[in-house]
Amino acid sequence: MTTASLLFPKGFQSSALAAGLKPSGKTDLSCVVSSAPCAWAFAGTRSTTAAACVTRNRELYAGGKAVRALVVNAGIANAATGSQGARDNLDMADALGGIMNTRTHEVLTASTGIIGHLLPMDRLLSGLEHLSDDMSDDAPPFATAIMTTDTKPKTASATLSTGARIVGTAKGSGMIHPDMATMFAFAFTDAAVDQDALRSAFPAIVNRTFNAVTVDGDTSTNDMAMVLANGQAGEVPLPEFLVALEGVMRDLARQIAADGEGATKLLTVRVTGAATETEALAAARTCCVSPLLKSAVHGNDPNWGRVIMAVGRSGAGVDTQVMTVSVQGVPVFAGK
């Protein structure tokens, strides 16, 4: 569910401003800070040219310590920027930590935008000094500030039976493909969740949501998804929490696909009867990335032959004698 008046869960506050990183002059620097340490889970791009923010967050993740804050800049990716880019990324975390009275290793970073450009640290550090001036629990300003080529902000939320809440925000429009994409997805919850349990479940949730999305077949350098849990609303049943988290992530993933650069339709592929989930995902992904199949969808042509073709080359085991294909609930092929 999205809403223009969405508030962050208990204990989280955010701020956003224009630091001059986007040529448009729109908000481009933001943060979310928790009043208490957060258990967290993380997934980053598998690109071998991962940006400094992904590399550092991955190192912090391996350390297993709790975090308190996230700082995001939009407009410049700080990717393919070498050792200077890594230093600038660390300085961004260090500066926010000093301003928000938290330690540097408790601050996660995220950058998105043009690859190959260094961050204008004078403007960025000046902007960071003013983030604490206007902290609030409003989520939409943060969701807007992290956008690049998006046409609209993306938010989703869920409330658990205990009253704990999950609020998610995302950005993404182009370079969208499984194994992450040019996307950020940040979920914040006041539920108390065991970090080991959260980290154990998170990869499968990402695989079934963000890694099941494709727009153009390209995977970028800065992509990440994470969830931060500060425990301020107390313990929750873990199964209920994980179902709700996956629901929020799926909502955000669909919003990213719907807002894909040049997209006029949202295509959802549902596979049943596969031997394994891996084969089901392979079949679905191949259908979604197929230029011929996407052309048929764009032209309102229920060309089931292109579905057969895509599933066949996906590597999934298929018996066409029992295979069926339906388009918008209408059967168009039954095994032959």
mmCIF file of N, CA, C and O in Angstrom, residues 231-330:
data_model
loop_
_atom_site.group_PDB
_atom_site.id
_atom_site.type_symbol
_atom_site.label_atom_id
_atom_site.label_comp_id
_atom_site.label_asym_id
_atom_site.label_seq_id
_atom_site.Cartn_x
_atom_site.Cartn_y
_atom_site.Cartn_z
ATOM 1 N N GLY A 231 13.352 -2.643 16.955
ATOM 2 C CA GLY A 231 12.759 -3.307 18.111
ATOM 3 C C GLY A 231 11.907 -2.443 19.012
ATOM 4 O O GLY A 231 11.467 -2.912 20.077
ATOM 5 N N GLN A 232 11.610 -1.208 18.631
ATOM 6 C CA GLN A 232 10.901 -0.290 19.523
ATOM 7 C C GLN A 232 9.448 -0.679 19.794
ATOM 8 O O GLN A 232 8.846 -0.216 20.760
ATOM 9 N N ALA A 233 8.868 -1.535 18.950
ATOM 10 C CA ALA A 233 7.484 -1.974 19.159
ATOM 11 C C ALA A 233 7.406 -3.363 19.776
ATOM 12 O O ALA A 233 6.319 -3.920 19.932
ATOM 13 N N GLY A 234 8.546 -3.930 20.148
ATOM 14 C CA GLY A 234 8.549 -5.226 20.812
ATOM 15 C C GLY A 234 8.574 -6.404 19.854
ATOM 16 O O GLY A 234 8.596 -6.245 18.640
ATOM 17 N N GLU A 235 8.581 -7.601 20.441
ATOM 18 C CA GLU A 235 8.712 -8.823 19.660
ATOM 19 C C GLU A 235 7.447 -9.110 18.851
ATOM 20 O O GLU A 235 6.341 -8.744 19.232
ATOM 21 N N VAL A 236 7.655 -9.782 17.729
ATOM 22 C CA VAL A 236 6.558 -10.166 16.848
ATOM 23 C C VAL A 236 6.751 -11.624 16.446
ATOM 24 O O VAL A 236 7.870 -12.144 16.489
ATOM 25 N N PRO A 237 5.664 -12.317 16.078
ATOM 26 C CA PRO A 237 5.841 -13.690 15.561
ATOM 27 C C PRO A 237 6.662 -13.646 14.276
ATOM 28 O O PRO A 237 6.296 -12.952 13.325
ATOM 29 N N LEU A 238 7.773 -14.372 14.249
ATOM 30 C CA LEU A 238 8.670 -14.302 13.103
ATOM 31 C C LEU A 238 7.991 -14.685 11.788
ATOM 32 O O LEU A 238 8.165 -13.984 10.781
ATOM 33 N N PRO A 239 7.197 -15.773 11.734
ATOM 34 C CA PRO A 239 6.553 -16.110 10.454
ATOM 35 C C PRO A 239 5.669 -14.977 9.935
ATOM 36 O O PRO A 239 5.683 -14.667 8.737
ATOM 37 N N GLU A 240 4.904 -14.353 10.824
ATOM 38 C CA GLU A 240 4.043 -13.248 10.403
ATOM 39 C C GLU A 240 4.878 -12.084 9.888
ATOM 40 O O GLU A 240 4.550 -11.459 8.869
ATOM 41 N N PHE A 241 5.965 -11.801 10.582
ATOM 42 C CA PHE A 241 6.818 -10.688 10.166
ATOM 43 C C PHE A 241 7.403 -10.932 8.787
ATOM 44 O O PHE A 241 7.405 -10.044 7.930
ATOM 45 N N LEU A 242 7.905 -12.132 8.548
ATOM 46 C CA LEU A 242 8.554 -12.424 7.274
ATOM 47 C C LEU A 242 7.558 -12.370 6.115
ATOM 48 O O LEU A 242 7.889 -11.904 5.024
ATOM 49 N N VAL A 243 6.342 -12.830 6.346
ATOM 50 C CA VAL A 243 5.303 -12.739 5.310
ATOM 51 C C VAL A 243 5.007 -11.271 5.002
ATOM 52 O O VAL A 243 4.892 -10.876 3.829
ATOM 53 N N ALA A 244 4.904 -10.451 6.042
ATOM 54 C CA ALA A 244 4.621 -9.026 5.845
ATOM 55 C C ALA A 244 5.780 -8.324 5.147
ATOM 56 O O ALA A 244 5.568 -7.490 4.255
ATOM 57 N N LEU A 245 7.018 -8.657 5.536
ATOM 58 C CA LEU A 245 8.185 -8.053 4.889
ATOM 59 C C LEU A 245 8.219 -8.411 3.413
ATOM 60 O O LEU A 245 8.464 -7.536 2.557
ATOM 61 N N GLU A 246 7.963 -9.668 3.091
ATOM 62 C CA GLU A 246 7.968 -10.064 1.688
ATOM 63 C C GLU A 246 6.864 -9.348 0.913
ATOM 64 O O GLU A 246 7.049 -8.961 -0.247
ATOM 65 N N GLY A 247 5.719 -9.135 1.561
ATOM 66 C CA GLY A 247 4.640 -8.409 0.912
ATOM 67 C C GLY A 247 5.033 -6.982 0.584
ATOM 68 O O GLY A 247 4.728 -6.469 -0.500
ATOM 69 N N VAL A 248 5.722 -6.313 1.515
ATOM 70 C CA VAL A 248 6.188 -4.952 1.280
ATOM 71 C C VAL A 248 7.202 -4.933 0.144
ATOM 72 O O VAL A 248 7.150 -4.083 -0.766
ATOM 73 N N MET A 249 8.143 -5.877 0.171
ATOM 74 C CA MET A 249 9.161 -5.937 -0.867
ATOM 75 C C MET A 249 8.545 -6.234 -2.239
ATOM 76 O O MET A 249 8.950 -5.670 -3.254
ATOM 77 N N ARG A 250 7.550 -7.108 -2.280
ATOM 78 C CA ARG A 250 6.910 -7.431 -3.565
ATOM 79 C C ARG A 250 6.168 -6.210 -4.107
ATOM 80 O O ARG A 250 6.187 -5.944 -5.321
ATOM 81 N N ASP A 251 5.511 -5.488 -3.235
ATOM 82 C CA ASP A 251 4.818 -4.257 -3.645
ATOM 83 C C ASP A 251 5.808 -3.282 -4.264
ATOM 84 O O ASP A 251 5.579 -2.716 -5.342
ATOM 85 N N LEU A 252 6.946 -3.080 -3.605
ATOM 86 C CA LEU A 252 7.965 -2.167 -4.130
ATOM 87 C C LEU A 252 8.526 -2.667 -5.457
ATOM 88 O O LEU A 252 8.761 -1.878 -6.387
ATOM 89 N N ALA A 253 8.754 -3.979 -5.561
ATOM 90 C CA ALA A 253 9.292 -4.545 -6.801
ATOM 91 C C ALA A 253 8.339 -4.303 -7.965
ATOM 92 O O ALA A 253 8.757 -3.954 -9.081
ATOM 93 N N ARG A 254 7.051 -4.469 -7.726
ATOM 94 C CA ARG A 254 6.063 -4.236 -8.787
ATOM 95 C C ARG A 254 6.023 -2.759 -9.172
ATOM 96 O O ARG A 254 5.862 -2.425 -10.358
ATOM 97 N N GLN A 255 6.192 -1.880 -8.192
ATOM 98 C CA GLN A 255 6.220 -0.454 -8.506
ATOM 99 C C GLN A 255 7.428 -0.099 -9.370
ATOM 100 O O GLN A 255 7.342 0.739 -10.270
ATOM 101 N N ILE A 256 8.566 -0.732 -9.085
ATOM 102 C CA ILE A 256 9.762 -0.497 -9.897
ATOM 103 C C ILE A 256 9.518 -0.953 -11.338
ATOM 104 O O ILE A 256 9.832 -0.243 -12.298
ATOM 105 N N ALA A 257 8.955 -2.144 -11.498
ATOM 106 C CA ALA A 257 8.696 -2.657 -12.843
ATOM 107 C C ALA A 257 7.701 -1.772 -13.586
ATOM 108 O O ALA A 257 7.871 -1.484 -14.779
ATOM 109 N N ALA A 258 6.666 -1.317 -12.896
ATOM 110 C CA ALA A 258 5.652 -0.484 -13.534
ATOM 111 C C ALA A 258 6.212 0.866 -13.963
ATOM 112 O O ALA A 258 5.712 1.478 -14.912
ATOM 113 N N ASP A 259 7.252 1.323 -13.276
ATOM 114 C CA ASP A 259 7.844 2.629 -13.571
ATOM 115 C C ASP A 259 9.080 2.493 -14.454
ATOM 116 O O ASP A 259 9.865 3.429 -14.582
ATOM 117 N N GLY A 260 9.267 1.337 -15.075
ATOM 118 C CA GLY A 260 10.439 1.103 -15.917
ATOM 119 C C GLY A 260 10.536 2.116 -17.043
ATOM 120 O O GLY A 260 9.520 2.547 -17.597
ATOM 121 N N GLU A 261 11.762 2.505 -17.368
ATOM 122 C CA GLU A 261 11.970 3.506 -18.414
ATOM 123 C C GLU A 261 11.362 3.026 -19.733
ATOM 124 O O GLU A 261 11.734 1.981 -20.267
ATOM 125 N N GLY A 262 10.423 3.783 -20.260
ATOM 126 C CA GLY A 262 9.756 3.447 -21.503
ATOM 127 C C GLY A 262 8.621 2.449 -21.353
ATOM 128 O O GLY A 262 7.976 2.086 -22.337
ATOM 129 N N ALA A 263 8.353 1.984 -20.125
ATOM 130 C CA ALA A 263 7.331 0.956 -19.921
ATOM 131 C C ALA A 263 5.923 1.519 -20.093
ATOM 132 O O ALA A 263 5.621 2.619 -19.625
ATOM 133 N N THR A 264 5.078 0.754 -20.778
ATOM 134 C CA THR A 264 3.666 1.102 -20.904
ATOM 135 C C THR A 264 2.766 0.030 -20.309
ATOM 136 O O THR A 264 1.579 0.241 -20.160
ATOM 137 N N LYS A 265 3.341 -1.124 -19.988
ATOM 138 C CA LYS A 265 2.576 -2.224 -19.408
ATOM 139 C C LYS A 265 3.401 -2.897 -18.321
ATOM 140 O O LYS A 265 4.641 -2.889 -18.365
ATOM 141 N N LEU A 266 2.720 -3.484 -17.354
ATOM 142 C CA LEU A 266 3.364 -4.289 -16.319
ATOM 143 C C LEU A 266 3.042 -5.747 -16.594
ATOM 144 O O LEU A 266 1.866 -6.138 -16.606
ATOM 145 N N LEU A 267 4.064 -6.545 -16.862
ATOM 146 C CA LEU A 267 3.902 -7.964 -17.157
ATOM 147 C C LEU A 267 4.269 -8.786 -15.926
ATOM 148 O O LEU A 267 5.372 -8.667 -15.397
ATOM 149 N N THR A 268 3.328 -9.610 -15.471
ATOM 150 C CA THR A 268 3.577 -10.526 -14.357
ATOM 151 C C THR A 268 3.506 -11.954 -14.877
ATOM 152 O O THR A 268 2.524 -12.333 -15.527
ATOM 153 N N VAL A 269 4.552 -12.736 -14.619
ATOM 154 C CA VAL A 269 4.591 -14.127 -15.054
ATOM 155 C C VAL A 269 4.457 -15.023 -13.828
ATOM 156 O O VAL A 269 5.238 -14.901 -12.877
ATOM 157 N N ARG A 270 3.482 -15.905 -13.848
ATOM 158 C CA ARG A 270 3.285 -16.838 -12.740
ATOM 159 C C ARG A 270 3.508 -18.257 -13.252
ATOM 160 O O ARG A 270 2.874 -18.683 -14.231
ATOM 161 N N VAL A 271 4.410 -18.984 -12.619
ATOM 162 C CA VAL A 271 4.756 -20.344 -13.024
ATOM 163 C C VAL A 271 4.305 -21.307 -11.941
ATOM 164 O O VAL A 271 4.620 -21.124 -10.761
ATOM 165 N N THR A 272 3.575 -22.353 -12.310
ATOM 166 C CA THR A 272 3.174 -23.402 -11.363
ATOM 167 C C THR A 272 3.578 -24.754 -11.934
ATOM 168 O O THR A 272 3.700 -24.929 -13.154
ATOM 169 N N GLY A 273 3.808 -25.693 -11.048
ATOM 170 C CA GLY A 273 4.101 -27.051 -11.475
ATOM 171 C C GLY A 273 5.537 -27.326 -11.831
ATOM 172 O O GLY A 273 5.863 -28.418 -12.324
ATOM 173 N N ALA A 274 6.430 -26.359 -11.610
ATOM 174 C CA ALA A 274 7.846 -26.577 -11.903
ATOM 175 C C ALA A 274 8.446 -27.568 -10.916
ATOM 176 O O ALA A 274 7.951 -27.736 -9.794
ATOM 177 N N ALA A 275 9.529 -28.200 -11.328
ATOM 178 C CA ALA A 275 10.172 -29.181 -10.456
ATOM 179 C C ALA A 275 10.771 -28.526 -9.226
ATOM 180 O O ALA A 275 10.753 -29.102 -8.133
ATOM 181 N N THR A 276 11.324 -27.315 -9.387
ATOM 182 C CA THR A 276 11.940 -26.598 -8.278
ATOM 183 C C THR A 276 11.634 -25.109 -8.415
ATOM 184 O O THR A 276 11.261 -24.633 -9.503
ATOM 185 N N GLU A 277 11.819 -24.376 -7.332
ATOM 186 C CA GLU A 277 11.645 -22.928 -7.396
ATOM 187 C C GLU A 277 12.684 -22.310 -8.329
ATOM 188 O O GLU A 277 12.393 -21.329 -9.031
ATOM 189 N N THR A 278 13.884 -22.880 -8.364
ATOM 190 C CA THR A 278 14.930 -22.364 -9.244
ATOM 191 C C THR A 278 14.503 -22.451 -10.702
ATOM 192 O O THR A 278 14.688 -21.504 -11.481
ATOM 193 N N GLU A 279 13.917 -23.582 -11.093
ATOM 194 C CA GLU A 279 13.454 -23.728 -12.471
ATOM 195 C C GLU A 279 12.275 -22.785 -12.756
ATOM 196 O O GLU A 279 12.177 -22.226 -13.853
ATOM 197 N N ALA A 280 11.400 -22.613 -11.774
ATOM 198 C CA ALA A 280 10.266 -21.703 -11.954
ATOM 199 C C ALA A 280 10.752 -20.277 -12.183
ATOM 200 O O ALA A 280 10.258 -19.560 -13.070
ATOM 201 N N LEU A 281 11.737 -19.852 -11.390
ATOM 202 C CA LEU A 281 12.287 -18.506 -11.550
ATOM 203 C C LEU A 281 12.980 -18.361 -12.900
ATOM 204 O O LEU A 281 12.858 -17.324 -13.561
ATOM 205 N N ALA A 282 13.694 -19.384 -13.321
ATOM 206 C CA ALA A 282 14.387 -19.326 -14.617
ATOM 207 C C ALA A 282 13.377 -19.150 -15.748
ATOM 208 O O ALA A 282 13.576 -18.341 -16.668
ATOM 209 N N ALA A 283 12.293 -19.899 -15.702
ATOM 210 C CA ALA A 283 11.270 -19.801 -16.743
ATOM 211 C C ALA A 283 10.630 -18.418 -16.749
ATOM 212 O O ALA A 283 10.443 -17.799 -17.802
ATOM 213 N N ALA A 284 10.288 -17.925 -15.562
ATOM 214 C CA ALA A 284 9.635 -16.627 -15.473
ATOM 215 C C ALA A 284 10.563 -15.506 -15.930
ATOM 216 O O ALA A 284 10.146 -14.597 -16.667
ATOM 217 N N ARG A 285 11.811 -15.551 -15.496
ATOM 218 C CA ARG A 285 12.761 -14.501 -15.867
ATOM 219 C C ARG A 285 12.998 -14.464 -17.373
ATOM 220 O O ARG A 285 13.081 -13.394 -17.979
ATOM 221 N N THR A 286 13.116 -15.644 -17.976
ATOM 222 C CA THR A 286 13.364 -15.686 -19.415
ATOM 223 C C THR A 286 12.174 -15.112 -20.177
ATOM 224 O O THR A 286 12.350 -14.404 -21.172
ATOM 225 N N CYS A 287 10.966 -15.405 -19.720
ATOM 226 C CA CYS A 287 9.786 -14.813 -20.353
ATOM 227 C C CYS A 287 9.821 -13.282 -20.246
ATOM 228 O O CYS A 287 9.564 -12.564 -21.216
ATOM 229 N N CYS A 288 10.170 -12.796 -19.070
ATOM 230 C CA CYS A 288 10.136 -11.347 -18.841
ATOM 231 C C CYS A 288 11.206 -10.603 -19.619
ATOM 232 O O CYS A 288 11.023 -9.426 -19.957
ATOM 233 N N VAL A 289 12.333 -11.245 -19.880
ATOM 234 C CA VAL A 289 13.438 -10.560 -20.554
ATOM 235 C C VAL A 289 13.385 -10.739 -22.067
ATOM 236 O O VAL A 289 14.094 -10.046 -22.800
ATOM 237 N N SER A 290 12.539 -11.635 -22.561
ATOM 238 C CA SER A 290 12.483 -11.924 -23.999
ATOM 239 C C SER A 290 11.967 -10.719 -24.789
ATOM 240 O O SER A 290 10.816 -10.297 -24.608
ATOM 241 N N PRO A 291 12.766 -10.161 -25.684
ATOM 242 C CA PRO A 291 12.291 -9.027 -26.487
ATOM 243 C C PRO A 291 11.069 -9.386 -27.340
ATOM 244 O O PRO A 291 10.154 -8.568 -27.484
ATOM 245 N N LEU A 292 11.050 -10.601 -27.883
ATOM 246 C CA LEU A 292 9.916 -11.006 -28.707
ATOM 247 C C LEU A 292 8.635 -11.116 -27.891
ATOM 248 O O LEU A 292 7.564 -10.680 -28.323
ATOM 249 N N LEU A 293 8.741 -11.717 -26.714
ATOM 250 C CA LEU A 293 7.562 -11.854 -25.869
ATOM 251 C C LEU A 293 7.079 -10.478 -25.397
ATOM 252 O O LEU A 293 5.875 -10.192 -25.396
ATOM 253 N N LYS A 294 8.011 -9.611 -25.016
ATOM 254 C CA LYS A 294 7.614 -8.271 -24.582
ATOM 255 C C LYS A 294 6.991 -7.484 -25.726
ATOM 256 O O LYS A 294 6.071 -6.691 -25.524
ATOM 257 N N SER A 295 7.460 -7.705 -26.948
ATOM 258 C CA SER A 295 6.861 -7.045 -28.106
ATOM 259 C C SER A 295 5.418 -7.503 -28.296
ATOM 260 O O SER A 295 4.537 -6.695 -28.629
ATOM 261 N N ALA A 296 5.185 -8.787 -28.100
ATOM 262 C CA ALA A 296 3.823 -9.312 -28.222
ATOM 263 C C ALA A 296 2.901 -8.693 -27.179
ATOM 264 O O ALA A 296 1.763 -8.305 -27.482
ATOM 265 N N VAL A 297 3.397 -8.594 -25.950
ATOM 266 C CA VAL A 297 2.598 -7.980 -24.886
ATOM 267 C C VAL A 297 2.306 -6.516 -25.215
ATOM 268 O O VAL A 297 1.181 -6.042 -25.076
ATOM 269 N N HIS A 298 3.334 -5.806 -25.676
ATOM 270 C CA HIS A 298 3.152 -4.398 -26.024
ATOM 271 C C HIS A 298 2.102 -4.239 -27.129
ATOM 272 O O HIS A 298 1.305 -3.282 -27.114
ATOM 273 N N GLY A 299 2.085 -5.183 -28.073
ATOM 274 C CA GLY A 299 1.147 -5.105 -29.178
ATOM 275 C C GLY A 299 -0.184 -5.784 -28.917
ATOM 276 O O GLY A 299 -0.983 -5.958 -29.847
ATOM 277 N N ASN A 300 -0.437 -6.169 -27.670
ATOM 278 C CA ASN A 300 -1.695 -6.832 -27.290
ATOM 279 C C ASN A 300 -1.941 -8.108 -28.094
ATOM 280 O O ASN A 300 -3.085 -8.423 -28.462
ATOM 281 N N ASP A 301 -0.860 -8.833 -28.374
ATOM 282 C CA ASP A 301 -0.937 -10.059 -29.165
ATOM 283 C C ASP A 301 -0.698 -11.257 -28.250
ATOM 284 O O ASP A 301 0.414 -11.449 -27.760
ATOM 285 N N PRO A 302 -1.716 -12.094 -28.007
ATOM 286 C CA PRO A 302 -1.547 -13.263 -27.123
ATOM 287 C C PRO A 302 -0.808 -14.398 -27.822
ATOM 288 O O PRO A 302 -1.319 -15.513 -27.961
ATOM 289 N N ASN A 303 0.396 -14.124 -28.270
ATOM 290 C CA ASN A 303 1.190 -15.071 -29.046
ATOM 291 C C ASN A 303 1.833 -16.081 -28.104
ATOM 292 O O ASN A 303 2.962 -15.907 -27.650
ATOM 293 N N TRP A 304 1.102 -17.170 -27.842
ATOM 294 C CA TRP A 304 1.590 -18.137 -26.859
ATOM 295 C C TRP A 304 2.845 -18.868 -27.327
ATOM 296 O O TRP A 304 3.596 -19.394 -26.524
ATOM 297 N N GLY A 305 3.089 -18.865 -28.635
ATOM 298 C CA GLY A 305 4.299 -19.496 -29.138
ATOM 299 C C GLY A 305 5.553 -18.858 -28.576
ATOM 300 O O GLY A 305 6.569 -19.534 -28.359
ATOM 301 N N ARG A 306 5.499 -17.562 -28.332
ATOM 302 C CA ARG A 306 6.662 -16.872 -27.779
ATOM 303 C C ARG A 306 6.873 -17.234 -26.308
ATOM 304 O O ARG A 306 7.999 -17.185 -25.815
ATOM 305 N N VAL A 307 5.800 -17.595 -25.624
ATOM 306 C CA VAL A 307 5.924 -18.097 -24.256
ATOM 307 C C VAL A 307 6.587 -19.469 -24.275
ATOM 308 O O VAL A 307 7.510 -19.739 -23.495
ATOM 309 N N ILE A 308 6.116 -20.342 -25.171
ATOM 310 C CA ILE A 308 6.704 -21.671 -25.301
ATOM 311 C C ILE A 308 8.199 -21.559 -25.596
ATOM 312 O O ILE A 308 9.037 -22.258 -25.017
ATOM 313 N N MET A 309 8.531 -20.657 -26.528
ATOM 314 C CA MET A 309 9.934 -20.443 -26.902
ATOM 315 C C MET A 309 10.766 -20.016 -25.705
ATOM 316 O O MET A 309 11.851 -20.564 -25.445
ATOM 317 N N ALA A 310 10.276 -19.033 -24.953
ATOM 318 C CA ALA A 310 11.051 -18.488 -23.839
ATOM 319 C C ALA A 310 11.246 -19.523 -22.739
ATOM 320 O O ALA A 310 12.352 -19.689 -22.212
ATOM 321 N N VAL A 311 10.183 -20.236 -22.399
ATOM 322 C CA VAL A 311 10.296 -21.261 -21.354
ATOM 323 C C VAL A 311 11.261 -22.356 -21.799
ATOM 324 O O VAL A 311 12.083 -22.845 -21.017
ATOM 325 N N GLY A 312 11.207 -22.696 -23.071
ATOM 326 C CA GLY A 312 12.075 -23.757 -23.577
ATOM 327 C C GLY A 312 13.546 -23.422 -23.502
ATOM 328 O O GLY A 312 14.377 -24.303 -23.260
ATOM 329 N N ARG A 313 13.895 -22.158 -23.725
ATOM 330 C CA ARG A 313 15.317 -21.802 -23.681
ATOM 331 C C ARG A 313 15.791 -21.416 -22.285
ATOM 332 O O ARG A 313 16.960 -21.123 -22.083
ATOM 333 N N SER A 314 14.884 -21.428 -21.307
ATOM 334 C CA SER A 314 15.247 -21.030 -19.944
ATOM 335 C C SER A 314 16.063 -22.085 -19.219
ATOM 336 O O SER A 314 16.710 -21.794 -18.213
ATOM 337 N N GLY A 315 15.995 -23.323 -19.715
ATOM 338 C CA GLY A 315 16.681 -24.414 -19.028
ATOM 339 C C GLY A 315 15.778 -25.181 -18.085
ATOM 340 O O GLY A 315 16.171 -26.217 -17.535
ATOM 341 N N ALA A 316 14.563 -24.689 -17.861
ATOM 342 C CA ALA A 316 13.621 -25.391 -16.993
ATOM 343 C C ALA A 316 13.105 -26.640 -17.692
ATOM 344 O O ALA A 316 12.879 -26.638 -18.909
ATOM 345 N N GLY A 317 12.917 -27.706 -16.937
ATOM 346 C CA GLY A 317 12.368 -28.930 -17.508
ATOM 347 C C GLY A 317 10.912 -28.735 -17.901
ATOM 348 O O GLY A 317 10.104 -28.245 -17.091
ATOM 349 N N VAL A 318 10.555 -29.081 -19.152
ATOM 350 C CA VAL A 318 9.208 -28.838 -19.656
ATOM 351 C C VAL A 318 8.730 -30.043 -20.464
ATOM 352 O O VAL A 318 9.488 -30.628 -21.240
ATOM 353 N N ASP A 319 7.463 -30.386 -20.270
ATOM 354 C CA ASP A 319 6.797 -31.390 -21.112
ATOM 355 C C ASP A 319 5.616 -30.686 -21.764
ATOM 356 O O ASP A 319 4.604 -30.411 -21.120
ATOM 357 N N THR A 320 5.726 -30.370 -23.043
ATOM 358 C CA THR A 320 4.668 -29.594 -23.710
ATOM 359 C C THR A 320 3.356 -30.365 -23.800
ATOM 360 O O THR A 320 2.301 -29.758 -24.046
ATOM 361 N N GLN A 321 3.391 -31.692 -23.578
ATOM 362 C CA GLN A 321 2.140 -32.461 -23.638
ATOM 363 C C GLN A 321 1.236 -32.175 -22.439
ATOM 364 O O GLN A 321 0.027 -32.393 -22.516
ATOM 365 N N VAL A 322 1.825 -31.678 -21.365
ATOM 366 C CA VAL A 322 1.005 -31.351 -20.192
ATOM 367 C C VAL A 322 1.102 -29.865 -19.845
ATOM 368 O O VAL A 322 0.475 -29.396 -18.900
ATOM 369 N N MET A 323 1.866 -29.123 -20.622
ATOM 370 C CA MET A 323 2.045 -27.695 -20.365
ATOM 371 C C MET A 323 0.792 -26.909 -20.763
ATOM 372 O O MET A 323 0.128 -27.233 -21.748
ATOM 373 N N THR A 324 0.452 -25.901 -19.987
ATOM 374 C CA THR A 324 -0.638 -24.998 -20.329
ATOM 375 C C THR A 324 -0.152 -23.566 -20.223
ATOM 376 O O THR A 324 0.728 -23.246 -19.431
ATOM 377 N N VAL A 325 -0.730 -22.692 -21.046
ATOM 378 C CA VAL A 325 -0.413 -21.270 -21.022
ATOM 379 C C VAL A 325 -1.717 -20.490 -20.975
ATOM 380 O O VAL A 325 -2.634 -20.759 -21.764
ATOM 381 N N SER A 326 -1.806 -19.550 -20.046
ATOM 382 C CA SER A 326 -2.966 -18.667 -19.953
ATOM 383 C C SER A 326 -2.500 -17.223 -20.000
ATOM 384 O O SER A 326 -1.433 -16.895 -19.460
ATOM 385 N N VAL A 327 -3.254 -16.379 -20.646
ATOM 386 C CA VAL A 327 -2.970 -14.949 -20.723
ATOM 387 C C VAL A 327 -4.151 -14.204 -20.128
ATOM 388 O O VAL A 327 -5.281 -14.336 -20.612
ATOM 389 N N GLN A 328 -3.894 -13.461 -19.065
ATOM 390 C CA GLN A 328 -4.933 -12.739 -18.344
ATOM 391 C C GLN A 328 -6.100 -13.659 -17.970
ATOM 392 O O GLN A 328 -7.267 -13.292 -18.069
ATOM 393 N N GLY A 329 -5.740 -14.867 -17.536
ATOM 394 C CA GLY A 329 -6.745 -15.829 -17.084
ATOM 395 C C GLY A 329 -7.422 -16.615 -18.180
ATOM 396 O O GLY A 329 -8.240 -17.505 -17.902
ATOM 397 N N VAL A 330 -7.082 -16.332 -19.442
ATOM 398 C CA VAL A 330 -7.712 -17.016 -20.579
ATOM 399 C C VAL A 330 -6.760 -18.089 -21.106
ATOM 400 O O VAL A 330 -5.654 -17.760 -21.555
#
